[in-house]
């Protein structure tokens, strides 16, 4: 098993990519801590993962919430080996319709949330620890209506390099996994009508060189590679899993 007896924190572990990663990390021997904002979804996810999971409610945009998660992990396990800073969201809007509130919300969750997660968890990581951040193919391409979401992910790509450099002397690795369009509830939360969602889905299937959406487990497997010692000589990098969307 690739994560035998490791302690793995997964934010956004109640749904989609995070939930699949939490299941896979558990199958690979880790004790998994999942974080989300909603108690009902946390309990449902924990039920799917089975034993060896701790579900903690926290809003990653609030540094105090993240601190509380880390202190509960410190008390229960004494350390963290793997951080999958994955919680995220997006709101679609054309340039003229983007509001200040939409900008703040997306940067709060996607950028500040990841930053606080890494900042508060890092002191519990030792040499050999691995941090994986979920970016997006959007940080490499221009997509109408997704300017702010894309910018949050570009900021994360930069953060992975900076924090990789800061934490390398301690033997802690920091990498990103960059998903293409993946079949998760993410898209239904973008604020698009069901007609717009259907049209976008068809357009995406046409644009992706492999002509399909990815599955959450395909991202979970990439996150597992980055989380485990299989990638022991890899830091500051971004593993792109996008059906060729940003690469071809
Ligand atoms: N799906 C795609 O096509 C795609 C493509 C590229 C990148 N990504 C990235 O992949 C990551 C996971 O997305 P997904 O597709 O799995 O979407 P998802 O199914 O909507 O899952 C999002 C997760 O983030 C959690 N979350 C959101 N806001 C939070 C907050 N303030 N505090 C704590 N947890 C919060 C949600 O939990 P609760 O709602 O229970 O709080 C949920 O577990 C995101 O960073 C997303 O940007 C997705």
PDB file of C-alpha atoms and ligand atoms in Angstrom:
ATOM      1  CA  UNK A   1       0.000   0.000   0.000  1.00  0.00           C
ATOM      2  CA  UNK A   2       1.273   3.425  -0.950  1.00  0.00           C
ATOM      3  CA  UNK A   3       0.121   5.407   2.113  1.00  0.00           C
ATOM      4  CA  UNK A   4       0.386   2.799   4.846  1.00  0.00           C
ATOM      5  CA  UNK A   5      -0.233   4.396   8.282  1.00  0.00           C
ATOM      6  CA  UNK A   6       0.023   7.916   6.837  1.00  0.00           C
ATOM      7  CA  UNK A   7      -2.160  10.731   8.142  1.00  0.00           C
ATOM      8  CA  UNK A   8      -3.827  12.455   5.175  1.00  0.00           C
ATOM      9  CA  UNK A   9      -5.856  15.675   5.321  1.00  0.00           C
ATOM     10  CA  UNK A  10      -8.219  16.173   2.360  1.00  0.00           C
ATOM     11  CA  UNK A  11     -10.118  19.458   2.075  1.00  0.00           C
ATOM     12  CA  UNK A  12     -13.218  19.314  -0.078  1.00  0.00           C
ATOM     13  CA  UNK A  13     -13.410  15.641   0.841  1.00  0.00           C
ATOM     14  CA  UNK A  14     -17.203  15.508   0.795  1.00  0.00           C
ATOM     15  CA  UNK A  15     -17.709  15.509  -2.975  1.00  0.00           C
ATOM     16  CA  UNK A  16     -16.212  14.884  -6.401  1.00  0.00           C
ATOM     17  CA  UNK A  17     -12.426  14.761  -6.646  1.00  0.00           C
ATOM     18  CA  UNK A  18     -11.773  15.122  -2.906  1.00  0.00           C
ATOM     19  CA  UNK A  19     -14.161  12.323  -2.000  1.00  0.00           C
ATOM     20  CA  UNK A  20     -12.592   9.946  -4.553  1.00  0.00           C
ATOM     21  CA  UNK A  21      -9.125  10.876  -3.316  1.00  0.00           C
ATOM     22  CA  UNK A  22     -10.151  10.283   0.303  1.00  0.00           C
ATOM     23  CA  UNK A  23     -11.497   6.825  -0.654  1.00  0.00           C
ATOM     24  CA  UNK A  24      -8.322   5.960  -2.573  1.00  0.00           C
ATOM     25  CA  UNK A  25      -5.982   7.257   0.156  1.00  0.00           C
ATOM     26  CA  UNK A  26      -7.916   5.140   2.672  1.00  0.00           C
ATOM     27  CA  UNK A  27      -7.664   2.050   0.436  1.00  0.00           C
ATOM     28  CA  UNK A  28      -3.921   2.706   0.289  1.00  0.00           C
ATOM     29  CA  UNK A  29      -3.647   2.562   4.072  1.00  0.00           C
ATOM     30  CA  UNK A  30      -3.959   6.183   5.195  1.00  0.00           C
ATOM     31  CA  UNK A  31      -5.947   7.535   8.103  1.00  0.00           C
ATOM     32  CA  UNK A  32      -7.978  10.179   6.315  1.00  0.00           C
ATOM     33  CA  UNK A  33      -9.341  13.453   7.644  1.00  0.00           C
ATOM     34  CA  UNK A  34     -11.959  15.029   5.386  1.00  0.00           C
ATOM     35  CA  UNK A  35     -13.021  18.668   5.627  1.00  0.00           C
ATOM     36  CA  UNK A  36     -16.107  20.403   4.237  1.00  0.00           C
ATOM     37  CA  UNK A  37     -18.584  23.071   5.295  1.00  0.00           C
ATOM     38  CA  UNK A  38     -21.683  20.921   5.641  1.00  0.00           C
ATOM     39  CA  UNK A  39     -22.265  18.381   8.414  1.00  0.00           C
ATOM     40  CA  UNK A  40     -24.787  16.291   6.465  1.00  0.00           C
ATOM     41  CA  UNK A  41     -22.472  15.968   3.445  1.00  0.00           C
ATOM     42  CA  UNK A  42     -19.529  15.211   5.779  1.00  0.00           C
ATOM     43  CA  UNK A  43     -21.415  12.357   7.434  1.00  0.00           C
ATOM     44  CA  UNK A  44     -22.565  10.970   4.068  1.00  0.00           C
ATOM     45  CA  UNK A  45     -18.996  11.057   2.728  1.00  0.00           C
ATOM     46  CA  UNK A  46     -17.581   9.481   5.888  1.00  0.00           C
ATOM     47  CA  UNK A  47     -20.172   6.704   5.519  1.00  0.00           C
ATOM     48  CA  UNK A  48     -18.929   6.022   1.975  1.00  0.00           C
ATOM     49  CA  UNK A  49     -15.279   5.929   3.027  1.00  0.00           C
ATOM     50  CA  UNK A  50     -15.875   3.608   6.005  1.00  0.00           C
ATOM     51  CA  UNK A  51     -13.589   3.208   9.006  1.00  0.00           C
ATOM     52  CA  UNK A  52     -10.343   5.139   9.318  1.00  0.00           C
ATOM     53  CA  UNK A  53     -11.923   8.464   8.428  1.00  0.00           C
ATOM     54  CA  UNK A  54     -12.374  11.558  10.588  1.00  0.00           C
ATOM     55  CA  UNK A  55     -14.850  14.137   9.269  1.00  0.00           C
ATOM     56  CA  UNK A  56     -14.308  17.725  10.438  1.00  0.00           C
ATOM     57  CA  UNK A  57     -16.538  20.647   9.572  1.00  0.00           C
ATOM     58  CA  UNK A  58     -14.648  23.798   8.627  1.00  0.00           C
ATOM     59  CA  UNK A  59     -14.843  26.676   6.189  1.00  0.00           C
ATOM     60  CA  UNK A  60     -11.357  26.931   4.674  1.00  0.00           C
ATOM     61  CA  UNK A  61     -11.820  30.657   4.046  1.00  0.00           C
ATOM     62  CA  UNK A  62     -11.669  31.162   7.833  1.00  0.00           C
ATOM     63  CA  UNK A  63      -8.173  30.788   9.243  1.00  0.00           C
ATOM     64  CA  UNK A  64      -9.637  30.037  12.701  1.00  0.00           C
ATOM     65  CA  UNK A  65     -11.614  27.091  11.293  1.00  0.00           C
ATOM     66  CA  UNK A  66      -8.503  25.692   9.622  1.00  0.00           C
ATOM     67  CA  UNK A  67      -6.486  26.186  12.834  1.00  0.00           C
ATOM     68  CA  UNK A  68      -9.132  24.241  14.730  1.00  0.00           C
ATOM     69  CA  UNK A  69      -8.946  21.357  12.213  1.00  0.00           C
ATOM     70  CA  UNK A  70      -5.172  21.216  12.554  1.00  0.00           C
ATOM     71  CA  UNK A  71      -5.299  21.311  16.354  1.00  0.00           C
ATOM     72  CA  UNK A  72      -7.841  18.435  16.375  1.00  0.00           C
ATOM     73  CA  UNK A  73      -5.497  16.435  14.111  1.00  0.00           C
ATOM     74  CA  UNK A  74      -2.549  17.268  16.389  1.00  0.00           C
ATOM     75  CA  UNK A  75      -4.471  15.971  19.417  1.00  0.00           C
ATOM     76  CA  UNK A  76      -5.679  12.790  17.705  1.00  0.00           C
ATOM     77  CA  UNK A  77      -2.699  11.834  15.520  1.00  0.00           C
ATOM     78  CA  UNK A  78       0.216  14.121  16.497  1.00  0.00           C
ATOM     79  CA  UNK A  79       1.270  14.714  12.886  1.00  0.00           C
ATOM     80  CA  UNK A  80       0.208  15.071   9.240  1.00  0.00           C
ATOM     81  CA  UNK A  81       1.966  13.276   6.368  1.00  0.00           C
ATOM     82  CA  UNK A  82      -0.165  14.302   3.382  1.00  0.00           C
ATOM     83  CA  UNK A  83      -2.198  17.443   2.695  1.00  0.00           C
ATOM     84  CA  UNK A  84      -4.544  17.474  -0.304  1.00  0.00           C
ATOM     85  CA  UNK A  85      -5.630  21.147  -0.442  1.00  0.00           C
ATOM     86  CA  UNK A  86      -8.444  20.592  -2.881  1.00  0.00           C
ATOM     87  CA  UNK A  87     -11.549  22.508  -1.727  1.00  0.00           C
ATOM     88  CA  UNK A  88     -12.660  24.907  -4.416  1.00  0.00           C
ATOM     89  CA  UNK A  89     -15.543  26.446  -6.319  1.00  0.00           C
ATOM     90  CA  UNK A  90     -16.243  28.657  -9.304  1.00  0.00           C
ATOM     91  CA  UNK A  91     -18.739  31.203 -10.583  1.00  0.00           C
ATOM     92  CA  UNK A  92     -19.232  31.875 -14.279  1.00  0.00           C
ATOM     93  CA  UNK A  93     -19.807  35.446 -15.461  1.00  0.00           C
ATOM     94  CA  UNK A  94     -18.785  37.528 -18.472  1.00  0.00           C
ATOM     95  CA  UNK A  95     -16.459  40.507 -17.890  1.00  0.00           C
ATOM     96  CA  UNK A  96     -19.250  43.098 -17.637  1.00  0.00           C
ATOM     97  CA  UNK A  97     -21.241  41.050 -15.112  1.00  0.00           C
ATOM     98  CA  UNK A  98     -18.475  40.079 -12.658  1.00  0.00           C
ATOM     99  CA  UNK A  99     -19.164  41.562  -9.219  1.00  0.00           C
ATOM    100  CA  UNK A 100     -16.737  42.428  -6.445  1.00  0.00           C
ATOM    101  CA  UNK A 101     -18.456  39.831  -4.282  1.00  0.00           C
ATOM    102  CA  UNK A 102     -17.858  37.104  -6.889  1.00  0.00           C
ATOM    103  CA  UNK A 103     -14.174  38.031  -7.042  1.00  0.00           C
ATOM    104  CA  UNK A 104     -13.852  37.924  -3.250  1.00  0.00           C
ATOM    105  CA  UNK A 105     -15.739  34.629  -2.897  1.00  0.00           C
ATOM    106  CA  UNK A 106     -13.644  32.810  -5.498  1.00  0.00           C
ATOM    107  CA  UNK A 107     -10.312  34.145  -4.226  1.00  0.00           C
ATOM    108  CA  UNK A 108     -11.363  33.464  -0.621  1.00  0.00           C
ATOM    109  CA  UNK A 109     -12.197  29.798  -1.226  1.00  0.00           C
ATOM    110  CA  UNK A 110      -9.711  28.885  -3.940  1.00  0.00           C
ATOM    111  CA  UNK A 111      -6.675  30.942  -2.946  1.00  0.00           C
ATOM    112  CA  UNK A 112      -6.981  31.951   0.714  1.00  0.00           C
ATOM    113  CA  UNK A 113      -8.508  28.560   1.558  1.00  0.00           C
ATOM    114  CA  UNK A 114      -5.553  26.669   0.095  1.00  0.00           C
ATOM    115  CA  UNK A 115      -3.067  29.126   1.599  1.00  0.00           C
ATOM    116  CA  UNK A 116      -4.522  28.777   5.121  1.00  0.00           C
ATOM    117  CA  UNK A 117      -4.675  24.988   4.757  1.00  0.00           C
ATOM    118  CA  UNK A 118      -0.988  24.761   3.877  1.00  0.00           C
ATOM    119  CA  UNK A 119       0.080  27.468   6.334  1.00  0.00           C
ATOM    120  CA  UNK A 120      -1.664  25.896   9.327  1.00  0.00           C
ATOM    121  CA  UNK A 121      -0.864  22.261   8.428  1.00  0.00           C
ATOM    122  CA  UNK A 122       2.818  22.725   7.511  1.00  0.00           C
ATOM    123  CA  UNK A 123       4.081  22.810  11.132  1.00  0.00           C
ATOM    124  CA  UNK A 124       2.688  19.277  11.605  1.00  0.00           C
ATOM    125  CA  UNK A 125       4.485  17.914   8.547  1.00  0.00           C
ATOM    126  CA  UNK A 126       7.921  16.345   8.859  1.00  0.00           C
ATOM    127  CA  UNK A 127      10.635  15.451   6.341  1.00  0.00           C
ATOM    128  CA  UNK A 128       9.006  13.330   3.619  1.00  0.00           C
ATOM    129  CA  UNK A 129       5.671  15.140   3.951  1.00  0.00           C
ATOM    130  CA  UNK A 130       3.730  15.882   0.778  1.00  0.00           C
ATOM    131  CA  UNK A 131       1.363  18.736  -0.050  1.00  0.00           C
ATOM    132  CA  UNK A 132      -0.832  18.492  -3.154  1.00  0.00           C
ATOM    133  CA  UNK A 133      -2.892  21.453  -4.390  1.00  0.00           C
ATOM    134  CA  UNK A 134      -5.719  21.196  -6.930  1.00  0.00           C
ATOM    135  CA  UNK A 135      -5.215  23.738  -9.700  1.00  0.00           C
ATOM    136  CA  UNK A 136      -7.009  23.517 -13.082  1.00  0.00           C
ATOM    137  CA  UNK A 137      -6.405  23.374 -16.837  1.00  0.00           C
ATOM    138  CA  UNK A 138      -7.966  26.874 -16.739  1.00  0.00           C
ATOM    139  CA  UNK A 139      -4.664  28.340 -15.550  1.00  0.00           C
ATOM    140  CA  UNK A 140      -3.211  27.588 -19.018  1.00  0.00           C
ATOM    141  CA  UNK A 141      -6.053  28.535 -21.363  1.00  0.00           C
ATOM    142  CA  UNK A 142      -8.392  31.498 -21.854  1.00  0.00           C
ATOM    143  CA  UNK A 143     -12.051  30.639 -21.342  1.00  0.00           C
ATOM    144  CA  UNK A 144     -14.834  33.228 -21.764  1.00  0.00           C
ATOM    145  CA  UNK A 145     -16.849  33.713 -18.573  1.00  0.00           C
ATOM    146  CA  UNK A 146     -14.283  32.075 -16.297  1.00  0.00           C
ATOM    147  CA  UNK A 147     -11.752  34.900 -15.880  1.00  0.00           C
ATOM    148  CA  UNK A 148     -11.784  35.036 -12.094  1.00  0.00           C
ATOM    149  CA  UNK A 149     -11.885  31.270 -11.496  1.00  0.00           C
ATOM    150  CA  UNK A 150      -8.979  30.869 -13.943  1.00  0.00           C
ATOM    151  CA  UNK A 151      -7.002  33.622 -12.198  1.00  0.00           C
ATOM    152  CA  UNK A 152      -7.454  31.959  -8.795  1.00  0.00           C
ATOM    153  CA  UNK A 153      -5.979  28.774 -10.234  1.00  0.00           C
ATOM    154  CA  UNK A 154      -3.072  30.643 -11.872  1.00  0.00           C
ATOM    155  CA  UNK A 155      -2.353  32.159  -8.459  1.00  0.00           C
ATOM    156  CA  UNK A 156      -2.282  28.660  -6.984  1.00  0.00           C
ATOM    157  CA  UNK A 157       0.145  27.484  -9.663  1.00  0.00           C
ATOM    158  CA  UNK A 158       2.493  30.265  -8.556  1.00  0.00           C
ATOM    159  CA  UNK A 159       1.919  29.476  -4.876  1.00  0.00           C
ATOM    160  CA  UNK A 160       2.968  25.853  -5.419  1.00  0.00           C
ATOM    161  CA  UNK A 161       6.338  27.026  -6.743  1.00  0.00           C
ATOM    162  CA  UNK A 162       6.903  29.543  -3.909  1.00  0.00           C
ATOM    163  CA  UNK A 163       5.855  27.185  -1.123  1.00  0.00           C
ATOM    164  CA  UNK A 164       7.767  24.356  -2.769  1.00  0.00           C
ATOM    165  CA  UNK A 165      10.877  26.531  -2.507  1.00  0.00           C
ATOM    166  CA  UNK A 166      10.099  27.546   1.094  1.00  0.00           C
ATOM    167  CA  UNK A 167       9.452  24.020   2.327  1.00  0.00           C
ATOM    168  CA  UNK A 168      12.122  22.136   0.342  1.00  0.00           C
ATOM    169  CA  UNK A 169      14.797  22.724   3.013  1.00  0.00           C
ATOM    170  CA  UNK A 170      12.534  20.822   5.440  1.00  0.00           C
ATOM    171  CA  UNK A 171      12.145  17.914   2.995  1.00  0.00           C
ATOM    172  CA  UNK A 172       8.470  18.734   2.403  1.00  0.00           C
ATOM    173  CA  UNK A 173       7.280  18.573  -1.200  1.00  0.00           C
ATOM    174  CA  UNK A 174       4.594  20.799  -2.724  1.00  0.00           C
ATOM    175  CA  UNK A 175       2.982  19.909  -6.053  1.00  0.00           C
ATOM    176  CA  UNK A 176      -0.215  20.554  -7.968  1.00  0.00           C
ATOM    177  CA  UNK A 177      -2.619  18.279  -9.770  1.00  0.00           C
ATOM    178  CA  UNK A 178      -4.324  20.079 -12.648  1.00  0.00           C
ATOM    179  CA  UNK A 179      -7.642  18.540 -13.674  1.00  0.00           C
ATOM    180  CA  UNK A 180      -9.355  19.102 -16.981  1.00  0.00           C
ATOM    181  CA  UNK A 181     -13.164  19.036 -17.070  1.00  0.00           C
ATOM    182  CA  UNK A 182     -14.184  16.321 -14.601  1.00  0.00           C
ATOM    183  CA  UNK A 183     -17.640  14.838 -13.969  1.00  0.00           C
ATOM    184  CA  UNK A 184     -18.424  16.241 -10.520  1.00  0.00           C
ATOM    185  CA  UNK A 185     -21.107  18.526  -9.014  1.00  0.00           C
ATOM    186  CA  UNK A 186     -18.659  21.453  -9.546  1.00  0.00           C
ATOM    187  CA  UNK A 187     -20.260  22.481 -12.859  1.00  0.00           C
ATOM    188  CA  UNK A 188     -23.798  22.634 -11.470  1.00  0.00           C
ATOM    189  CA  UNK A 189     -22.611  25.249  -8.936  1.00  0.00           C
ATOM    190  CA  UNK A 190     -21.182  27.680 -11.541  1.00  0.00           C
ATOM    191  CA  UNK A 191     -24.465  29.617 -11.705  1.00  0.00           C
ATOM    192  CA  UNK A 192     -25.341  28.492 -15.251  1.00  0.00           C
ATOM    193  CA  UNK A 193     -28.822  27.460 -16.420  1.00  0.00           C
ATOM    194  CA  UNK A 194     -29.363  23.797 -17.280  1.00  0.00           C
ATOM    195  CA  UNK A 195     -29.478  24.770 -20.981  1.00  0.00           C
ATOM    196  CA  UNK A 196     -26.135  26.575 -20.674  1.00  0.00           C
ATOM    197  CA  UNK A 197     -24.696  23.594 -18.771  1.00  0.00           C
ATOM    198  CA  UNK A 198     -25.786  21.175 -21.511  1.00  0.00           C
ATOM    199  CA  UNK A 199     -24.317  23.416 -24.226  1.00  0.00           C
ATOM    200  CA  UNK A 200     -21.069  23.817 -22.283  1.00  0.00           C
ATOM    201  CA  UNK A 201     -20.811  20.066 -21.726  1.00  0.00           C
ATOM    202  CA  UNK A 202     -21.196  19.349 -25.453  1.00  0.00           C
ATOM    203  CA  UNK A 203     -18.657  22.054 -26.343  1.00  0.00           C
ATOM    204  CA  UNK A 204     -16.185  20.662 -23.812  1.00  0.00           C
ATOM    205  CA  UNK A 205     -16.521  17.114 -25.146  1.00  0.00           C
ATOM    206  CA  UNK A 206     -15.717  18.475 -28.582  1.00  0.00           C
ATOM    207  CA  UNK A 207     -12.741  20.543 -27.373  1.00  0.00           C
ATOM    208  CA  UNK A 208     -11.045  17.929 -25.183  1.00  0.00           C
ATOM    209  CA  UNK A 209      -8.657  15.985 -27.450  1.00  0.00           C
ATOM    210  CA  UNK A 210      -9.787  12.738 -25.769  1.00  0.00           C
ATOM    211  CA  UNK A 211     -13.449  13.807 -26.321  1.00  0.00           C
ATOM    212  CA  UNK A 212     -14.834  13.146 -22.872  1.00  0.00           C
ATOM    213  CA  UNK A 213     -15.010  14.452 -19.318  1.00  0.00           C
ATOM    214  CA  UNK A 214     -12.518  12.925 -16.907  1.00  0.00           C
ATOM    215  CA  UNK A 215     -13.636  10.880 -13.931  1.00  0.00           C
ATOM    216  CA  UNK A 216     -12.836  12.010 -10.359  1.00  0.00           C
ATOM    217  CA  UNK A 217     -10.883   8.802  -9.714  1.00  0.00           C
ATOM    218  CA  UNK A 218      -8.496   9.722 -12.554  1.00  0.00           C
ATOM    219  CA  UNK A 219      -7.536  12.852 -10.596  1.00  0.00           C
ATOM    220  CA  UNK A 220      -7.445  10.898  -7.338  1.00  0.00           C
ATOM    221  CA  UNK A 221      -4.860   8.526  -8.844  1.00  0.00           C
ATOM    222  CA  UNK A 222      -2.662  11.462  -9.872  1.00  0.00           C
ATOM    223  CA  UNK A 223      -3.036  12.985  -6.399  1.00  0.00           C
ATOM    224  CA  UNK A 224      -2.023   9.620  -4.914  1.00  0.00           C
ATOM    225  CA  UNK A 225       1.137   9.612  -7.026  1.00  0.00           C
ATOM    226  CA  UNK A 226       2.048  13.098  -5.783  1.00  0.00           C
ATOM    227  CA  UNK A 227       1.073  12.272  -2.179  1.00  0.00           C
ATOM    228  CA  UNK A 228       3.143   9.085  -2.036  1.00  0.00           C
ATOM    229  CA  UNK A 229       6.859   8.377  -2.130  1.00  0.00           C
ATOM    230  CA  UNK A 230       6.456   7.350  -5.786  1.00  0.00           C
ATOM    231  CA  UNK A 231       7.036  11.046  -6.509  1.00  0.00           C
ATOM    232  CA  UNK A 232       9.783  11.514  -3.886  1.00  0.00           C
ATOM    233  CA  UNK A 233      11.996  13.580  -6.253  1.00  0.00           C
ATOM    234  CA  UNK A 234       9.172  15.819  -7.527  1.00  0.00           C
ATOM    235  CA  UNK A 235       8.404  19.225  -6.058  1.00  0.00           C
ATOM    236  CA  UNK A 236       7.045  22.540  -7.364  1.00  0.00           C
ATOM    237  CA  UNK A 237       5.512  20.720 -10.313  1.00  0.00           C
ATOM    238  CA  UNK A 238       2.021  20.472 -11.759  1.00  0.00           C
ATOM    239  CA  UNK A 239       0.713  17.118 -12.982  1.00  0.00           C
ATOM    240  CA  UNK A 240      -1.782  17.807 -15.762  1.00  0.00           C
ATOM    241  CA  UNK A 241      -4.667  15.335 -16.106  1.00  0.00           C
ATOM    242  CA  UNK A 242      -6.909  17.020 -18.640  1.00  0.00           C
ATOM    243  CA  UNK A 243      -7.371  14.776 -21.661  1.00  0.00           C
ATOM    244  CA  UNK A 244      -4.929  17.024 -23.508  1.00  0.00           C
ATOM    245  CA  UNK A 245      -7.123  20.128 -23.134  1.00  0.00           C
ATOM    246  CA  UNK A 246      -4.298  22.520 -22.201  1.00  0.00           C
ATOM    247  CA  UNK A 247      -1.434  20.617 -23.798  1.00  0.00           C
ATOM    248  CA  UNK A 248      -2.299  19.763 -27.411  1.00  0.00           C
TER     249      UNK A 248
HETATM  250  N1  LIG B   1     -14.724  19.377 -11.781  1.00  0.00           N
HETATM  251  C1  LIG B   1     -13.926  19.985 -12.642  1.00  0.00           C
HETATM  252  O1  LIG B   1     -14.181  19.998 -13.858  1.00  0.00           O
HETATM  253  C2  LIG B   1     -12.662  20.648 -12.152  1.00  0.00           C
HETATM  254  C3  LIG B   1     -11.729  21.069 -13.112  1.00  0.00           C
HETATM  255  C4  LIG B   1     -10.551  21.667 -12.690  1.00  0.00           C
HETATM  256  C5  LIG B   1     -10.329  21.866 -11.333  1.00  0.00           C
HETATM  257  N2  LIG B   1     -11.263  21.459 -10.423  1.00  0.00           N
HETATM  258  C6  LIG B   1     -10.985  21.691  -9.007  1.00  0.00           C
HETATM  259  O2  LIG B   1     -11.102  20.494  -8.277  1.00  0.00           O
HETATM  260  C7  LIG B   1     -11.395  20.810  -6.909  1.00  0.00           C
HETATM  261  C8  LIG B   1     -12.523  19.916  -6.433  1.00  0.00           C
HETATM  262  O3  LIG B   1     -13.661  20.215  -7.198  1.00  0.00           O
HETATM  263  P1  LIG B   1     -14.772  19.122  -7.574  1.00  0.00           P
HETATM  264  O4  LIG B   1     -14.865  19.096  -9.042  1.00  0.00           O
HETATM  265  O5  LIG B   1     -14.552  17.883  -6.824  1.00  0.00           O
HETATM  266  O6  LIG B   1     -16.073  19.920  -7.072  1.00  0.00           O
HETATM  267  P2  LIG B   1     -17.200  19.582  -5.982  1.00  0.00           P
HETATM  268  O7  LIG B   1     -17.706  18.210  -6.224  1.00  0.00           O
HETATM  269  O8  LIG B   1     -18.133  20.736  -6.047  1.00  0.00           O
HETATM  270  O9  LIG B   1     -16.414  19.584  -4.591  1.00  0.00           O
HETATM  271  C9  LIG B   1     -15.972  20.773  -3.989  1.00  0.00           C
HETATM  272  C10 LIG B   1     -15.568  20.467  -2.574  1.00  0.00           C
HETATM  273  O10 LIG B   1     -15.042  21.647  -1.958  1.00  0.00           O
HETATM  274  C11 LIG B   1     -15.677  21.825  -0.696  1.00  0.00           C
HETATM  275  N3  LIG B   1     -15.713  23.245  -0.350  1.00  0.00           N
HETATM  276  C12 LIG B   1     -16.174  24.268  -1.098  1.00  0.00           C
HETATM  277  N4  LIG B   1     -16.059  25.428  -0.431  1.00  0.00           N
HETATM  278  C13 LIG B   1     -15.494  25.127   0.764  1.00  0.00           C
HETATM  279  C14 LIG B   1     -15.120  25.896   1.899  1.00  0.00           C
HETATM  280  N5  LIG B   1     -15.283  27.222   1.938  1.00  0.00           N
HETATM  281  N6  LIG B   1     -14.569  25.249   2.964  1.00  0.00           N
HETATM  282  C15 LIG B   1     -14.394  23.899   2.943  1.00  0.00           C
HETATM  283  N7  LIG B   1     -14.730  23.126   1.908  1.00  0.00           N
HETATM  284  C16 LIG B   1     -15.277  23.731   0.826  1.00  0.00           C
HETATM  285  C17 LIG B   1     -17.050  21.219  -0.888  1.00  0.00           C
HETATM  286  O11 LIG B   1     -17.581  20.831   0.354  1.00  0.00           O
HETATM  287  P3  LIG B   1     -18.998  21.363   0.941  1.00  0.00           P
HETATM  288  O12 LIG B   1     -19.805  21.882  -0.209  1.00  0.00           O
HETATM  289  O13 LIG B   1     -19.568  20.150   1.583  1.00  0.00           O
HETATM  290  O14 LIG B   1     -18.574  22.413   1.878  1.00  0.00           O
HETATM  291  C18 LIG B   1     -16.725  19.994  -1.720  1.00  0.00           C
HETATM  292  O15 LIG B   1     -16.297  18.927  -0.894  1.00  0.00           O
HETATM  293  C19 LIG B   1     -11.707  22.303  -6.867  1.00  0.00           C
HETATM  294  O16 LIG B   1     -10.582  22.995  -6.379  1.00  0.00           O
HETATM  295  C20 LIG B   1     -11.946  22.649  -8.332  1.00  0.00           C
HETATM  296  O17 LIG B   1     -11.633  23.975  -8.628  1.00  0.00           O
HETATM  297  C21 LIG B   1     -12.430  20.845 -10.795  1.00  0.00           C
END
